[in-house]
Coordinates of C-alpha atoms in Angstrom, one line a residue:
X11 CA -113.8 -13.4 -118.7
X12 CA -115.7 -16.6 -119.7
X13 CA -115.6 -17.7 -123.3
X14 CA -118.8 -16.9 -125.2
X15 CA -121.2 -19.8 -125.1
X16 CA -119.3 -21.6 -122.4
X17 CA -121.7 -22.9 -119.8
X18 CA -120.5 -23.9 -116.4
X19 CA -122.5 -24.9 -113.4
X20 CA -122.6 -22.4 -110.6
X21 CA -120.1 -22.8 -107.7
X22 CA -121.8 -24.0 -104.6
X23 CA -120.9 -21.6 -101.7
X24 CA -121.9 -21.1 -98.1
X25 CA -124.6 -18.4 -97.6
X26 CA -122.0 -16.2 -95.7
X27 CA -119.9 -15.7 -98.8
X28 CA -121.5 -12.6 -100.2
X29 CA -118.6 -10.7 -101.8
X30 CA -119.5 -10.6 -105.5
X31 CA -115.9 -10.2 -106.8
X32 CA -114.7 -13.1 -104.6
X33 CA -117.5 -15.4 -106.0
X34 CA -116.6 -14.4 -109.5
X35 CA -112.9 -15.0 -109.0
X36 CA -113.5 -18.5 -107.5
X37 CA -115.8 -19.4 -110.4
X38 CA -113.2 -18.2 -112.9
X39 CA -110.3 -20.1 -111.2
X40 CA -112.5 -23.2 -111.0
X41 CA -113.4 -23.0 -114.7
X42 CA -109.7 -22.8 -115.5
X43 CA -108.4 -25.4 -113.1
X44 CA -111.4 -27.8 -113.0
X45 CA -110.8 -28.9 -109.3
X46 CA -112.4 -32.0 -108.0
X47 CA -113.9 -30.0 -105.2
X48 CA -113.9 -26.5 -103.6
X49 CA -113.7 -26.0 -99.9
X50 CA -114.7 -22.6 -98.4
X51 CA -112.7 -22.1 -95.2
X52 CA -114.8 -20.9 -92.3
X53 CA -112.1 -21.2 -89.5
X54 CA -114.4 -23.3 -87.3
X55 CA -113.2 -25.9 -84.8
X56 CA -115.2 -28.5 -86.8
X57 CA -113.4 -27.6 -90.0
X58 CA -110.0 -27.8 -88.2
X59 CA -110.8 -31.2 -86.7
X60 CA -112.1 -32.5 -90.1
X61 CA -109.0 -31.3 -92.0
X62 CA -106.7 -32.8 -89.4
X63 CA -108.6 -36.1 -89.5
X64 CA -108.2 -36.1 -93.4
X65 CA -104.4 -35.5 -93.0
X66 CA -104.1 -38.3 -90.4
X67 CA -106.0 -40.7 -92.7
X68 CA -103.8 -39.8 -95.6
X69 CA -100.6 -40.3 -93.5
X70 CA -99.5 -36.7 -93.8
X71 CA -100.1 -36.1 -90.1
X72 CA -99.3 -38.3 -87.1
X73 CA -101.3 -37.6 -84.0
X74 CA -99.1 -37.1 -81.0
X75 CA -99.8 -38.4 -77.5
X76 CA -102.8 -36.4 -76.4
X77 CA -101.7 -36.5 -72.7
X78 CA -98.3 -35.1 -73.5
X79 CA -99.1 -32.9 -76.5
X80 CA -102.9 -32.2 -76.6
X81 CA -104.2 -31.4 -80.1
X82 CA -100.7 -31.8 -81.7
X83 CA -99.6 -33.5 -84.8
X84 CA -96.3 -34.4 -86.5
X85 CA -96.0 -33.5 -90.1
X86 CA -93.0 -34.4 -92.3
X87 CA -92.2 -33.4 -95.8
X88 CA -91.4 -36.1 -98.4
X89 CA -87.7 -36.8 -98.8
X90 CA -88.0 -35.8 -102.5
X91 CA -89.2 -32.3 -101.5
X92 CA -86.4 -30.3 -103.1
X93 CA -87.0 -27.3 -100.8
X94 CA -85.7 -29.6 -98.0
X95 CA -82.5 -30.6 -99.8
X96 CA -79.9 -28.4 -98.3
X97 CA -77.2 -29.4 -100.8
X98 CA -79.5 -28.1 -103.6
X99 CA -80.5 -24.9 -101.8
X100 CA -79.0 -21.6 -102.9
X101 CA -79.5 -18.3 -101.0
X102 CA -79.3 -15.2 -103.1
X103 CA -79.1 -11.8 -101.4
X104 CA -77.3 -8.6 -102.0
X105 CA -75.6 -8.8 -98.6
X106 CA -74.1 -12.0 -97.2
X107 CA -75.5 -11.2 -93.8
X108 CA -79.1 -11.4 -95.2
X109 CA -78.5 -15.1 -95.9
X110 CA -78.1 -16.0 -92.3
X111 CA -75.3 -16.3 -89.8
X112 CA -72.1 -18.3 -90.6
X113 CA -73.3 -21.0 -88.1
X114 CA -76.6 -21.3 -90.1
X115 CA -74.7 -21.4 -93.4
X116 CA -72.3 -24.1 -92.1
X117 CA -75.2 -26.3 -91.0
X118 CA -76.9 -25.9 -94.4
X119 CA -73.7 -26.9 -96.3

């Protein structure tokens, strides 16, 4: 899918990523999107701790009291996040019941 003559440097990946189609897909998406970096998730505790530490440093997470709530964080969306603006939220469904109970709808209004 690459354009003829286009040279890109290979995507660095962990040795455990062996799936050829996945490697090609990540390379193609990286070529199109030009990310600053690529992170291959491994699901380890070290990865979790590192990501949480980055989010705390950025102010996205607030670490809660470890004695009361071990390994817990508070995360809030930005007030300008339209998905959180109930007065701008519209629920479209074929059946009214699929949109939620009347109580839920009243709270959203």
